[in-house]
Amino acid sequence: MKVHAPATVNEACEMLARAAAEGRTLRPLAGGTDLLVHWPSKSAAHEGEYLDLSGVSELRPLVWRDDALVLGALTTYWDVVREARVAAELPLLNAAARQVGAVQIQSRGTWAGNIANASPAADGVPVLMAYDAGVALRSSGGERVVPLSAFYTGYRASVRRPDELITAIEVPIRSRDVAVFHKVGPRRAQAITKIGVAITRLAGSGADRWRIVANSVAPTVVRCREVERLLDSGARITSAGGFMPALQADISPIDDIRSTAAYRRTVMGRLLYHSLLGACSSVV
Amino acid sequence: MACEDGRAMEVRLTLNGKPVRVEVDPRERLLDTLRYRLGLTGSKEGCGEGECGACTVLMDGVPANSCLVLTAQCRGRSVRTIESVDAKALGPMLASGATQCGACTPGVVMTALWVKENPGLRDSHTLRELMAGNLCRCTGYDGIIDGLHAWVESDARSGGAA
Ligand SMILES: Cc1cc2nc3c(=O)[nH]c(=O)nc-3n(C[C@H](O)[C@H](O)[C@H](O)COP(=O)(O)OP(=O)(O)OC[C@H]3O[C@@H](n4cnc5c(N)ncnc54)[C@H](O)[C@@H]3O)c2cc1C
Ligand code: FES
Ligand code: FES
């Protein structure tokens, strides 16, 4: 195993570029809460090469711009929990952060690691996607910002090239009149999500106001675009079942060790119905 | 900077308030460095997957699972382990049934110490939420929570560090 310890983003990108050019896999290491699980038994992983980001102080800060909250790639859940302004202005980030693992995971786990790990059960991703977040990807060739909703291409696959580092997550600050996050798991702490949903609605009139983002019900975290269209159309939905035709098109849950497809579908309908009943009585 | 297998990597950190320099294998976890290189066997390995909290240390003052951190990542950081804690200072936690077999106790104490030393946490979180990353198979948790509650309240009563 080899651990590379860059001090700057430029150095990190050069290391990634060199590895990519030479056909070597160089894996970024942030909080380690995904990569280091059962580490002593993962001897194959020890053969690999890692890019330890912990010394890259440029990646640390969480910064408020006029129009966006920018989470540097090393921003942890706990950084967000401690930032009172997040709870006030982007409450779903606070809600999700507090429900990831427990404090020991929140203090180390990063939002960027959650995105890059690309688990369909990731809890940080739905709330970021419901806030229209963008992922800043940097390589030695330059930077691009990809909407998180266009980041995943399939199960554990994304548009991130091996020579690209996630340097930041940009969360635009816009006025929203609905913001709900639900995580259904076997217990409150240290639980992997069976079904989760993040819901927002932009304030005002206009079209394209709803964001419905679900986790653990498809190969990736997904925007439920049919449900969004249904809600944007102003349709009145009077039961959980009223969401089902749209949900059928949006989600494709499976039976696995954590739950069943049927349970996930049923509960997703009910989560939507009851969330919107509480959050926005004009819909149902 | 890069470091490979077999070749030792030099890491300087602050451990229990003192500067320490260790030479470690790059794949070594903080938990292993503490236990097997430095002889600090207070931190326990329960699960090795971040679930149980028996390996909890304070990293820059906040609880972290030392089974999920490479020692190489601790360059320049401050780490505090159970060995820094004077048992006599634990007050009501010693007499509330907060420990039985003791396997979880070092981790429980480190998280409890963090709660005790940061009274503001209780404005936003319940004690049970703050302690959720420390699993215990023996006590049924009430002894831990009752002891911690009495401990944090003892400050309020004596007008101390709140
Ligand atoms: C006990 C336990 C409980 C957990 N509970 C939850 C939970 O409730 N909800 C949840 O969603 N997750 C949970 N997790 C998973 C994990 O904590 C999160 O996914 C976390 O956000 C990962 O971040 P990290 O910094 O630790 O990632 P790492 O383990 O360091 O890396 C994860 C992946 O991301 C890549 N990566 C990291 N940073 C970058 C970057 N800047 N650019 C490019 N690639 C990068 C790495 O190469 C790796 O593939 C849990 C894990 C444990 C052990
Ligand atoms: S041994 Fe580290 S959390 Fe269980
Ligand atoms: S006292 Fe035995 S596990 Fe907690």
Short mmCIF file of C-alpha atoms and ligand atoms in Angstrom, two decimals:
data_model
loop_
_atom_site.label_atom_id
_atom_site.label_comp_id
_atom_site.label_asym_id
_atom_site.label_seq_id
_atom_site.Cartn_x
_atom_site.Cartn_y
_atom_site.Cartn_z
CA MET A 1 0.00 0.00 0.00
CA LYS A 2 1.06 3.50 -0.74
CA VAL A 3 -0.30 6.64 0.91
CA HIS A 4 0.22 9.91 -0.93
CA ALA A 5 -0.16 13.00 1.20
CA PRO A 6 -0.54 16.11 -0.95
CA ALA A 7 -0.57 19.52 0.73
CA THR A 8 -2.50 21.39 -1.97
CA VAL A 9 -5.32 20.74 -4.42
CA ASN A 10 -2.93 21.28 -7.34
CA GLU A 11 -0.55 18.68 -5.98
CA ALA A 12 -3.43 16.25 -5.42
CA CYS A 13 -4.66 16.76 -9.01
CA GLU A 14 -1.18 16.22 -10.41
CA MET A 15 -0.88 12.96 -8.48
CA LEU A 16 -4.26 11.84 -9.84
CA ALA A 17 -3.31 12.84 -13.38
CA ARG A 18 -0.02 10.94 -13.22
CA ALA A 19 -1.73 7.83 -11.83
CA ALA A 20 -4.43 7.97 -14.51
CA ALA A 21 -1.82 8.38 -17.26
CA GLU A 22 0.11 5.38 -15.95
CA GLY A 23 -3.04 3.27 -15.53
CA ARG A 24 -2.74 3.10 -11.74
CA THR A 25 -5.76 3.42 -9.44
CA LEU A 26 -5.28 6.17 -6.87
CA ARG A 27 -8.20 6.44 -4.46
CA PRO A 28 -8.91 9.63 -2.54
CA LEU A 29 -9.21 9.03 1.20
CA ALA A 30 -11.20 11.56 3.24
CA GLY A 31 -12.85 10.55 6.54
CA GLY A 32 -12.28 6.84 5.90
CA THR A 33 -15.70 5.89 7.25
CA ASP A 34 -16.49 3.93 4.09
CA LEU A 35 -12.99 2.91 2.97
CA LEU A 36 -11.62 1.72 6.30
CA VAL A 37 -14.52 -0.47 7.44
CA HIS A 38 -13.09 -3.91 8.39
CA TRP A 39 -9.72 -2.64 7.19
CA PRO A 40 -7.46 -5.36 8.63
CA SER A 41 -9.32 -8.02 6.66
CA LYS A 42 -9.18 -6.09 3.38
CA SER A 43 -5.64 -7.03 2.43
CA ALA A 44 -6.32 -6.59 -1.29
CA ALA A 45 -7.11 -2.94 -0.65
CA HIS A 46 -3.77 -2.61 1.12
CA GLU A 47 -2.05 -3.28 -2.18
CA GLY A 48 -3.64 -0.14 -3.55
CA GLU A 49 -2.64 3.48 -3.58
CA TYR A 50 -4.43 6.17 -1.60
CA LEU A 51 -4.52 9.93 -1.80
CA ASP A 52 -4.93 11.14 1.77
CA LEU A 53 -6.73 14.48 1.62
CA SER A 54 -6.47 15.25 5.32
CA GLY A 55 -3.50 17.61 4.86
CA VAL A 56 -5.13 19.68 2.11
CA SER A 57 -6.39 22.62 4.15
CA GLU A 58 -7.86 24.31 1.04
CA LEU A 59 -10.56 21.61 1.06
CA ARG A 60 -11.66 22.22 4.61
CA PRO A 61 -13.72 25.35 4.91
CA LEU A 62 -17.43 25.63 4.74
CA VAL A 63 -18.02 29.05 3.18
CA TRP A 64 -21.12 31.20 2.76
CA ARG A 65 -21.29 33.10 -0.50
CA ASP A 66 -24.16 35.50 -1.22
CA ASP A 67 -25.92 32.96 -3.36
CA ALA A 68 -24.69 29.60 -2.06
CA LEU A 69 -23.27 27.58 0.78
CA VAL A 70 -20.03 25.97 -0.40
CA LEU A 71 -19.01 22.80 1.39
CA GLY A 72 -15.30 22.17 0.88
CA ALA A 73 -14.62 18.51 0.17
CA LEU A 74 -13.44 17.86 3.72
CA THR A 75 -16.57 19.32 5.33
CA THR A 76 -17.96 16.73 7.73
CA TYR A 77 -21.50 16.16 8.92
CA TRP A 78 -20.50 17.49 12.30
CA ASP A 79 -19.18 20.73 10.73
CA VAL A 80 -22.68 21.22 9.34
CA VAL A 81 -24.45 20.27 12.59
CA ARG A 82 -22.39 22.90 14.44
CA GLU A 83 -23.13 25.67 11.92
CA ALA A 84 -26.32 27.29 13.25
CA ARG A 85 -26.95 29.15 9.99
CA VAL A 86 -27.35 25.84 8.13
CA ALA A 87 -30.21 24.75 10.37
CA ALA A 88 -31.91 28.09 9.74
CA GLU A 89 -31.38 28.38 5.98
CA LEU A 90 -30.86 24.85 4.67
CA PRO A 91 -32.58 22.80 7.38
CA LEU A 92 -32.50 19.49 5.49
CA LEU A 93 -28.68 19.46 5.60
CA ASN A 94 -28.85 19.65 9.38
CA ALA A 95 -31.60 17.02 9.54
CA ALA A 96 -29.70 14.53 7.39
CA ALA A 97 -26.33 15.17 9.08
CA ARG A 98 -27.80 14.42 12.49
CA GLN A 99 -29.17 11.11 11.24
CA VAL A 100 -25.93 9.80 9.71
CA GLY A 101 -24.44 7.08 11.92
CA ALA A 102 -23.66 8.64 15.30
CA VAL A 103 -21.36 11.44 16.44
CA GLN A 104 -18.20 9.40 15.83
CA ILE A 105 -19.19 8.95 12.16
CA GLN A 106 -20.52 12.50 11.80
CA SER A 107 -17.20 13.92 13.01
CA ARG A 108 -15.15 12.08 10.36
CA GLY A 109 -17.51 11.34 7.45
CA THR A 110 -17.57 13.93 4.69
CA TRP A 111 -20.36 15.02 2.34
CA ALA A 112 -18.00 14.64 -0.63
CA GLY A 113 -17.14 11.08 0.47
CA ASN A 114 -20.85 10.31 0.68
CA ILE A 115 -21.33 11.55 -2.90
CA ALA A 116 -18.23 9.82 -4.30
CA ASN A 117 -18.94 6.53 -2.57
CA ALA A 118 -22.10 6.47 -4.71
CA SER A 119 -24.18 4.20 -2.49
CA PRO A 120 -27.90 4.20 -3.36
CA ALA A 121 -28.49 4.37 0.42
CA ALA A 122 -26.45 7.56 0.96
CA ASP A 123 -28.31 9.98 3.25
CA GLY A 124 -26.33 13.11 2.43
CA VAL A 125 -27.07 12.87 -1.28
CA PRO A 126 -30.91 13.19 -1.29
CA VAL A 127 -30.95 16.43 0.69
CA LEU A 128 -28.17 17.96 -1.41
CA MET A 129 -29.99 16.94 -4.59
CA ALA A 130 -33.28 18.37 -3.29
CA TYR A 131 -31.42 21.68 -2.83
CA ASP A 132 -30.11 21.57 -6.45
CA ALA A 133 -26.50 21.17 -5.32
CA GLY A 134 -23.62 21.13 -7.79
CA VAL A 135 -20.45 19.05 -7.50
CA ALA A 136 -17.19 20.85 -8.28
CA LEU A 137 -14.75 18.46 -9.95
CA ARG A 138 -11.13 19.51 -10.42
CA SER A 139 -8.41 17.90 -12.48
CA SER A 140 -5.04 19.14 -13.64
CA GLY A 141 -6.90 20.16 -16.83
CA GLY A 142 -9.41 22.45 -15.12
CA GLU A 143 -12.65 22.56 -13.17
CA ARG A 144 -16.27 21.74 -14.00
CA VAL A 145 -19.40 21.88 -11.89
CA VAL A 146 -21.87 19.04 -12.46
CA PRO A 147 -25.41 19.15 -11.06
CA LEU A 148 -25.63 16.39 -8.45
CA SER A 149 -28.83 15.22 -10.15
CA ALA A 150 -26.71 14.43 -13.26
CA PHE A 151 -23.74 12.97 -11.35
CA TYR A 152 -24.71 9.29 -11.22
CA THR A 153 -24.77 7.11 -14.30
CA GLY A 154 -25.69 3.75 -12.75
CA TYR A 155 -25.14 1.55 -9.72
CA ARG A 156 -22.05 2.92 -7.97
CA ALA A 157 -21.05 4.70 -11.18
CA SER A 158 -20.72 8.42 -11.78
CA VAL A 159 -19.41 10.98 -14.26
CA ARG A 160 -16.32 11.58 -12.09
CA ARG A 161 -13.19 10.63 -14.02
CA PRO A 162 -10.41 8.87 -12.10
CA ASP A 163 -8.21 11.97 -12.48
CA GLU A 164 -10.83 14.23 -10.93
CA LEU A 165 -11.14 15.27 -7.32
CA ILE A 166 -14.34 16.55 -5.79
CA THR A 167 -13.18 19.86 -4.36
CA ALA A 168 -16.48 21.32 -3.20
CA ILE A 169 -20.24 21.03 -3.16
CA GLU A 170 -22.19 24.17 -3.98
CA VAL A 171 -25.63 24.48 -2.43
CA PRO A 172 -27.57 27.42 -3.88
CA ILE A 173 -29.56 29.43 -1.36
CA ARG A 174 -33.08 29.87 -2.67
CA SER A 175 -36.32 30.50 -0.88
CA ARG A 176 -38.28 27.30 -0.32
CA ASP A 177 -41.68 26.83 1.28
CA VAL A 178 -41.53 23.05 1.71
CA ALA A 179 -38.54 21.15 3.12
CA VAL A 180 -38.92 17.60 4.47
CA PHE A 181 -36.47 14.76 5.07
CA HIS A 182 -37.39 11.27 6.23
CA LYS A 183 -35.10 8.34 6.87
CA VAL A 184 -36.69 4.97 7.59
CA GLY A 185 -34.33 2.49 9.19
CA PRO A 186 -34.43 -0.30 11.77
CA ARG A 187 -33.39 2.11 14.54
CA ARG A 188 -32.61 5.79 14.91
CA ALA A 189 -28.79 5.74 15.08
CA GLN A 190 -26.17 3.71 13.18
CA ALA A 191 -28.74 2.42 10.69
CA ILE A 192 -28.54 2.10 6.94
CA THR A 193 -31.60 3.55 5.26
CA LYS A 194 -34.33 1.18 4.04
CA ILE A 195 -36.21 4.03 2.38
CA GLY A 196 -35.50 7.73 2.50
CA VAL A 197 -36.87 10.85 0.88
CA ALA A 198 -36.01 14.54 0.69
CA ILE A 199 -38.66 16.97 -0.53
CA THR A 200 -38.40 20.67 -1.31
CA ARG A 201 -40.53 23.22 -3.12
CA LEU A 202 -39.26 26.55 -4.39
CA ALA A 203 -41.31 29.44 -3.07
CA GLY A 204 -43.33 31.50 -5.54
CA SER A 205 -45.42 30.43 -8.51
CA GLY A 206 -43.67 29.29 -11.71
CA ALA A 207 -43.13 25.76 -12.98
CA ASP A 208 -40.56 23.17 -11.92
CA ARG A 209 -40.75 23.97 -8.21
CA TRP A 210 -40.81 20.51 -6.65
CA ARG A 211 -37.83 18.28 -5.90
CA ILE A 212 -38.58 14.75 -4.73
CA VAL A 213 -35.40 12.73 -4.15
CA ALA A 214 -35.40 9.17 -2.87
CA ASN A 215 -32.67 6.85 -1.62
CA SER A 216 -32.46 3.05 -1.26
CA VAL A 217 -35.18 2.49 -3.88
CA ALA A 218 -33.16 2.41 -7.13
CA PRO A 219 -29.59 1.68 -8.27
CA THR A 220 -28.67 5.30 -7.44
CA VAL A 221 -30.20 8.04 -5.36
CA VAL A 222 -32.94 9.30 -7.71
CA ARG A 223 -34.97 12.37 -8.51
CA CYS A 224 -38.59 11.21 -8.82
CA ARG A 225 -39.37 13.26 -11.90
CA GLU A 226 -42.84 11.83 -12.54
CA VAL A 227 -43.89 12.63 -8.98
CA GLU A 228 -42.39 16.10 -9.38
CA ARG A 229 -44.39 16.61 -12.60
CA LEU A 230 -47.56 15.41 -10.92
CA LEU A 231 -47.11 17.88 -8.07
CA ASP A 232 -46.06 20.70 -10.39
CA SER A 233 -49.27 20.13 -12.38
CA GLY A 234 -51.26 21.02 -9.29
CA ALA A 235 -53.03 17.65 -9.19
CA ARG A 236 -54.86 16.91 -5.96
CA ILE A 237 -53.71 13.66 -4.40
CA THR A 238 -56.01 12.29 -1.76
CA SER A 239 -54.30 9.05 -0.70
CA ALA A 240 -50.88 7.40 -0.58
CA GLY A 241 -52.03 5.26 -3.49
CA GLY A 242 -52.43 8.40 -5.56
CA PHE A 243 -48.64 8.62 -5.85
CA MET A 244 -48.21 5.02 -6.98
CA PRO A 245 -48.53 5.32 -10.78
CA ALA A 246 -45.91 8.08 -10.84
CA LEU A 247 -43.69 6.28 -8.33
CA GLN A 248 -43.78 3.10 -10.43
CA ALA A 249 -42.06 5.03 -13.18
CA ASP A 250 -39.55 6.70 -10.87
CA ILE A 251 -38.29 3.98 -8.55
CA SER A 252 -37.19 0.36 -8.93
CA PRO A 253 -36.69 -1.05 -5.44
CA ILE A 254 -35.35 -4.55 -4.84
CA ASP A 255 -35.53 -7.22 -2.13
CA ASP A 256 -32.27 -7.24 -0.18
CA ILE A 257 -31.01 -7.93 3.34
CA ARG A 258 -32.44 -4.66 4.61
CA SER A 259 -35.96 -4.71 3.21
CA THR A 260 -38.25 -5.82 0.41
CA ALA A 261 -39.29 -4.13 -2.81
CA ALA A 262 -42.96 -4.24 -1.81
CA TYR A 263 -42.34 -2.66 1.59
CA ARG A 264 -40.18 0.05 0.05
CA ARG A 265 -42.79 0.93 -2.56
CA THR A 266 -45.64 1.05 -0.05
CA VAL A 267 -43.72 3.07 2.50
CA MET A 268 -42.44 5.51 -0.13
CA GLY A 269 -46.04 6.29 -1.14
CA ARG A 270 -47.01 6.81 2.48
CA LEU A 271 -43.95 8.94 3.23
CA LEU A 272 -44.85 11.23 0.34
CA TYR A 273 -48.50 11.41 1.29
CA HIS A 274 -47.94 12.06 4.97
CA SER A 275 -45.01 14.44 4.41
CA LEU A 276 -47.07 16.57 2.08
CA LEU A 277 -50.15 16.37 4.27
CA GLY A 278 -48.09 17.88 7.05
CA ALA A 279 -45.89 20.20 5.05
CA CYS A 280 -48.24 21.57 2.45
CA SER A 281 -51.96 21.10 2.85
CA SER A 282 -52.78 22.60 -0.53
CA VAL A 283 -51.62 19.41 -2.27
CA VAL A 284 -53.56 16.65 -0.61
CA MET B 1 4.96 13.19 0.16
CA ALA B 2 4.32 9.48 -0.27
CA CYS B 3 4.98 6.39 1.74
CA GLU B 4 4.95 2.71 0.88
CA ASP B 5 4.46 -0.64 2.60
CA GLY B 6 7.28 -1.83 4.70
CA ARG B 7 8.77 1.63 4.80
CA ALA B 8 7.94 3.45 7.98
CA MET B 9 6.10 6.73 7.77
CA GLU B 10 6.90 9.37 10.32
CA VAL B 11 3.86 10.90 12.00
CA ARG B 12 3.97 13.70 14.56
CA LEU B 13 0.89 14.33 16.61
CA THR B 14 -0.15 15.48 20.04
CA LEU B 15 -1.19 12.53 22.17
CA ASN B 16 -2.80 13.14 25.55
CA GLY B 17 -1.35 16.61 25.60
CA LYS B 18 2.24 15.65 24.73
CA PRO B 19 4.01 15.84 21.37
CA VAL B 20 4.67 12.34 20.05
CA ARG B 21 6.58 11.08 17.02
CA VAL B 22 5.83 7.57 15.76
CA GLU B 23 7.09 5.58 12.80
CA VAL B 24 4.24 3.53 11.40
CA ASP B 25 3.32 1.36 8.48
CA PRO B 26 1.13 3.48 6.17
CA ARG B 27 -1.74 1.00 6.42
CA GLU B 28 -1.79 1.08 10.23
CA ARG B 29 -4.98 2.23 11.94
CA LEU B 30 -4.78 4.68 14.83
CA LEU B 31 -6.31 2.00 17.08
CA ASP B 32 -3.44 -0.39 16.28
CA THR B 33 -0.78 2.26 16.76
CA LEU B 34 -2.23 3.11 20.16
CA ARG B 35 -2.59 -0.48 21.32
CA TYR B 36 0.34 -2.30 19.78
CA ARG B 37 2.99 0.34 19.18
CA LEU B 38 2.41 2.65 22.13
CA GLY B 39 1.00 0.15 24.63
CA LEU B 40 -2.11 2.26 25.23
CA THR B 41 -4.53 -0.68 25.43
CA GLY B 42 -7.40 1.24 26.99
CA SER B 43 -9.11 1.80 23.62
CA LYS B 44 -10.80 -1.47 22.62
CA GLU B 45 -11.64 -3.05 19.30
CA GLY B 46 -15.25 -4.22 19.33
CA CYS B 47 -16.34 -4.33 15.70
CA GLY B 48 -13.69 -2.71 13.48
CA GLU B 49 -16.47 -1.11 11.44
CA GLY B 50 -17.41 2.08 13.22
CA GLU B 51 -20.56 0.72 14.84
CA CYS B 52 -19.73 0.05 18.48
CA GLY B 53 -17.64 2.99 19.68
CA ALA B 54 -15.38 0.88 21.95
CA CYS B 55 -12.39 2.44 20.15
CA THR B 56 -13.59 6.04 20.64
CA VAL B 57 -10.89 8.68 21.13
CA LEU B 58 -11.18 12.45 20.91
CA MET B 59 -9.62 13.83 17.73
CA ASP B 60 -9.13 17.57 17.96
CA GLY B 61 -11.60 17.41 20.80
CA VAL B 62 -14.42 15.51 19.06
CA PRO B 63 -15.23 11.76 19.37
CA ALA B 64 -13.94 9.59 16.50
CA ASN B 65 -13.64 5.84 16.00
CA SER B 66 -9.91 5.05 16.02
CA CYS B 67 -10.62 1.86 14.03
CA LEU B 68 -11.58 4.02 11.02
CA VAL B 69 -8.60 6.38 11.00
CA LEU B 70 -5.16 5.71 9.55
CA THR B 71 -2.39 6.88 11.85
CA ALA B 72 -0.93 8.51 8.76
CA GLN B 73 -3.99 10.79 8.77
CA CYS B 74 -3.19 12.06 12.27
CA ARG B 75 -0.28 14.26 11.21
CA GLY B 76 -0.49 17.44 13.25
CA ARG B 77 -3.70 16.41 14.99
CA SER B 78 -4.43 16.18 18.68
CA VAL B 79 -5.61 12.81 20.00
CA ARG B 80 -6.87 12.12 23.48
CA THR B 81 -7.37 8.59 24.81
CA ILE B 82 -8.86 7.03 27.92
CA GLU B 83 -5.38 6.89 29.45
CA SER B 84 -5.56 10.67 29.94
CA VAL B 85 -8.61 10.38 32.17
CA ASP B 86 -8.42 10.31 35.96
CA ALA B 87 -11.13 7.87 37.06
CA LYS B 88 -11.72 9.82 40.24
CA ALA B 89 -12.88 12.75 38.12
CA LEU B 90 -15.81 10.78 36.72
CA GLY B 91 -17.97 11.55 39.73
CA PRO B 92 -21.50 10.12 39.58
CA MET B 93 -20.65 7.94 36.56
CA LEU B 94 -18.74 5.66 38.93
CA ALA B 95 -21.76 4.88 41.05
CA SER B 96 -24.68 4.70 38.63
CA GLY B 97 -24.32 1.24 37.11
CA ALA B 98 -22.72 2.74 33.99
CA THR B 99 -20.36 -0.21 33.61
CA GLN B 100 -20.52 -3.98 34.00
CA CYS B 101 -18.12 -6.06 31.87
CA GLY B 102 -16.25 -2.89 30.93
CA ALA B 103 -15.67 -3.61 27.24
CA CYS B 104 -17.56 -0.53 26.11
CA THR B 105 -16.47 1.63 29.03
CA PRO B 106 -13.34 3.37 27.67
CA GLY B 107 -15.31 4.52 24.63
CA VAL B 108 -18.34 5.47 26.71
CA VAL B 109 -16.15 7.52 29.02
CA MET B 110 -14.48 9.40 26.14
CA THR B 111 -17.83 10.38 24.62
CA ALA B 112 -19.22 11.23 28.06
CA LEU B 113 -16.18 13.41 28.77
CA TRP B 114 -16.78 15.31 25.54
CA VAL B 115 -20.42 15.87 26.55
CA LYS B 116 -19.35 16.97 30.01
CA GLU B 117 -16.74 19.40 28.69
CA ASN B 118 -19.07 20.92 26.06
CA PRO B 119 -22.25 21.95 27.88
CA GLY B 120 -23.60 23.71 24.75
CA LEU B 121 -24.19 20.33 23.13
CA ARG B 122 -27.12 19.74 25.42
CA ASP B 123 -28.97 22.73 23.96
CA SER B 124 -29.32 20.95 20.63
CA HIS B 125 -29.01 17.23 21.43
CA THR B 126 -30.34 14.78 24.00
CA LEU B 127 -27.81 12.78 26.02
CA ARG B 128 -29.05 9.61 24.31
CA GLU B 129 -28.39 11.11 20.87
CA LEU B 130 -24.89 12.16 21.87
CA MET B 131 -24.16 8.70 23.27
CA ALA B 132 -25.75 6.77 20.35
CA GLY B 133 -22.39 5.73 18.89
CA ASN B 134 -21.38 3.76 21.98
CA LEU B 135 -23.03 0.36 22.11
CA CYS B 136 -23.22 -1.55 25.39
CA ARG B 137 -24.34 -5.16 25.77
CA CYS B 138 -24.59 -5.12 29.56
CA THR B 139 -26.04 -2.06 31.21
CA GLY B 140 -29.21 -1.48 29.20
CA TYR B 141 -27.94 2.12 28.86
CA ASP B 142 -29.98 3.61 31.70
CA GLY B 143 -26.99 3.44 34.06
CA ILE B 144 -24.84 5.26 31.52
CA ILE B 145 -27.41 7.96 30.79
CA ASP B 146 -28.38 8.41 34.46
CA GLY B 147 -24.71 8.67 35.48
CA LEU B 148 -23.93 11.14 32.71
CA HIS B 149 -27.01 13.17 33.56
CA ALA B 150 -25.98 13.38 37.22
CA TRP B 151 -22.42 14.24 36.18
CA VAL B 152 -23.36 17.11 33.87
CA GLU B 153 -25.92 18.36 36.38
CA SER B 154 -23.33 18.36 39.15
CA ASP B 155 -21.69 21.30 37.35
CA ALA B 156 -24.91 23.21 37.18
CA ARG B 157 -25.42 22.69 40.93
CA SER B 158 -21.92 23.81 41.87
CA GLY B 159 -22.15 26.73 39.43
CA GLY B 160 -19.18 25.26 37.51
CA ALA B 161 -18.04 25.19 33.94
CA ALA B 162 -21.37 25.77 32.11
C1 LIG C 1 -20.98 2.91 11.48
C2 LIG C 1 -21.26 3.65 10.20
C3 LIG C 1 -22.46 4.29 10.05
C4 LIG C 1 -22.74 4.97 8.87
N1 LIG C 1 -23.96 5.56 8.75
C5 LIG C 1 -24.28 6.19 7.60
C6 LIG C 1 -25.57 6.78 7.45
O1 LIG C 1 -26.39 6.78 8.36
N2 LIG C 1 -25.85 7.39 6.25
C7 LIG C 1 -24.94 7.43 5.23
O2 LIG C 1 -25.25 7.98 4.18
N3 LIG C 1 -23.71 6.89 5.35
C8 LIG C 1 -23.37 6.26 6.51
N4 LIG C 1 -22.13 5.69 6.63
C9 LIG C 1 -21.20 5.73 5.49
C10 LIG C 1 -20.17 6.87 5.51
O3 LIG C 1 -19.98 7.36 6.82
C11 LIG C 1 -20.56 8.04 4.62
O4 LIG C 1 -20.79 7.61 3.30
C12 LIG C 1 -19.50 9.15 4.61
O5 LIG C 1 -20.06 10.32 4.10
C13 LIG C 1 -18.25 8.79 3.80
O6 LIG C 1 -17.35 9.89 3.85
P1 LIG C 1 -15.79 9.68 4.19
O7 LIG C 1 -15.18 11.02 4.13
O8 LIG C 1 -15.62 8.92 5.44
O9 LIG C 1 -15.37 8.79 2.95
P2 LIG C 1 -14.11 7.84 2.65
O10 LIG C 1 -14.31 6.52 3.31
O11 LIG C 1 -12.85 8.57 2.93
O12 LIG C 1 -14.29 7.71 1.07
C14 LIG C 1 -15.47 7.17 0.51
C15 LIG C 1 -15.35 7.17 -1.02
O13 LIG C 1 -15.34 8.48 -1.52
C16 LIG C 1 -14.14 8.74 -2.26
N5 LIG C 1 -13.81 10.14 -1.96
C17 LIG C 1 -13.76 10.74 -0.74
N6 LIG C 1 -13.50 12.04 -0.87
C18 LIG C 1 -13.38 12.30 -2.20
C19 LIG C 1 -13.13 13.49 -2.97
N7 LIG C 1 -12.96 14.68 -2.39
N8 LIG C 1 -13.10 13.38 -4.32
C20 LIG C 1 -13.28 12.18 -4.92
N9 LIG C 1 -13.53 11.03 -4.26
C21 LIG C 1 -13.59 11.09 -2.91
C22 LIG C 1 -13.16 7.72 -1.76
O14 LIG C 1 -12.18 7.42 -2.73
C23 LIG C 1 -14.08 6.52 -1.52
O15 LIG C 1 -14.37 5.85 -2.71
C24 LIG C 1 -21.80 5.01 7.82
C25 LIG C 1 -20.56 4.40 7.98
C26 LIG C 1 -20.28 3.72 9.17
C27 LIG C 1 -18.95 3.04 9.33
S1 FES C 2 -14.10 -1.03 17.10
FE1 FES C 2 -14.21 0.96 16.30
S2 FES C 2 -16.32 1.34 16.38
FE2 FES C 2 -16.24 -0.73 16.99
S1 FES C 3 -20.50 -2.82 30.23
FE1 FES C 3 -20.37 -4.60 29.05
S2 FES C 3 -20.61 -3.79 27.04
FE2 FES C 3 -21.03 -2.11 28.26
#
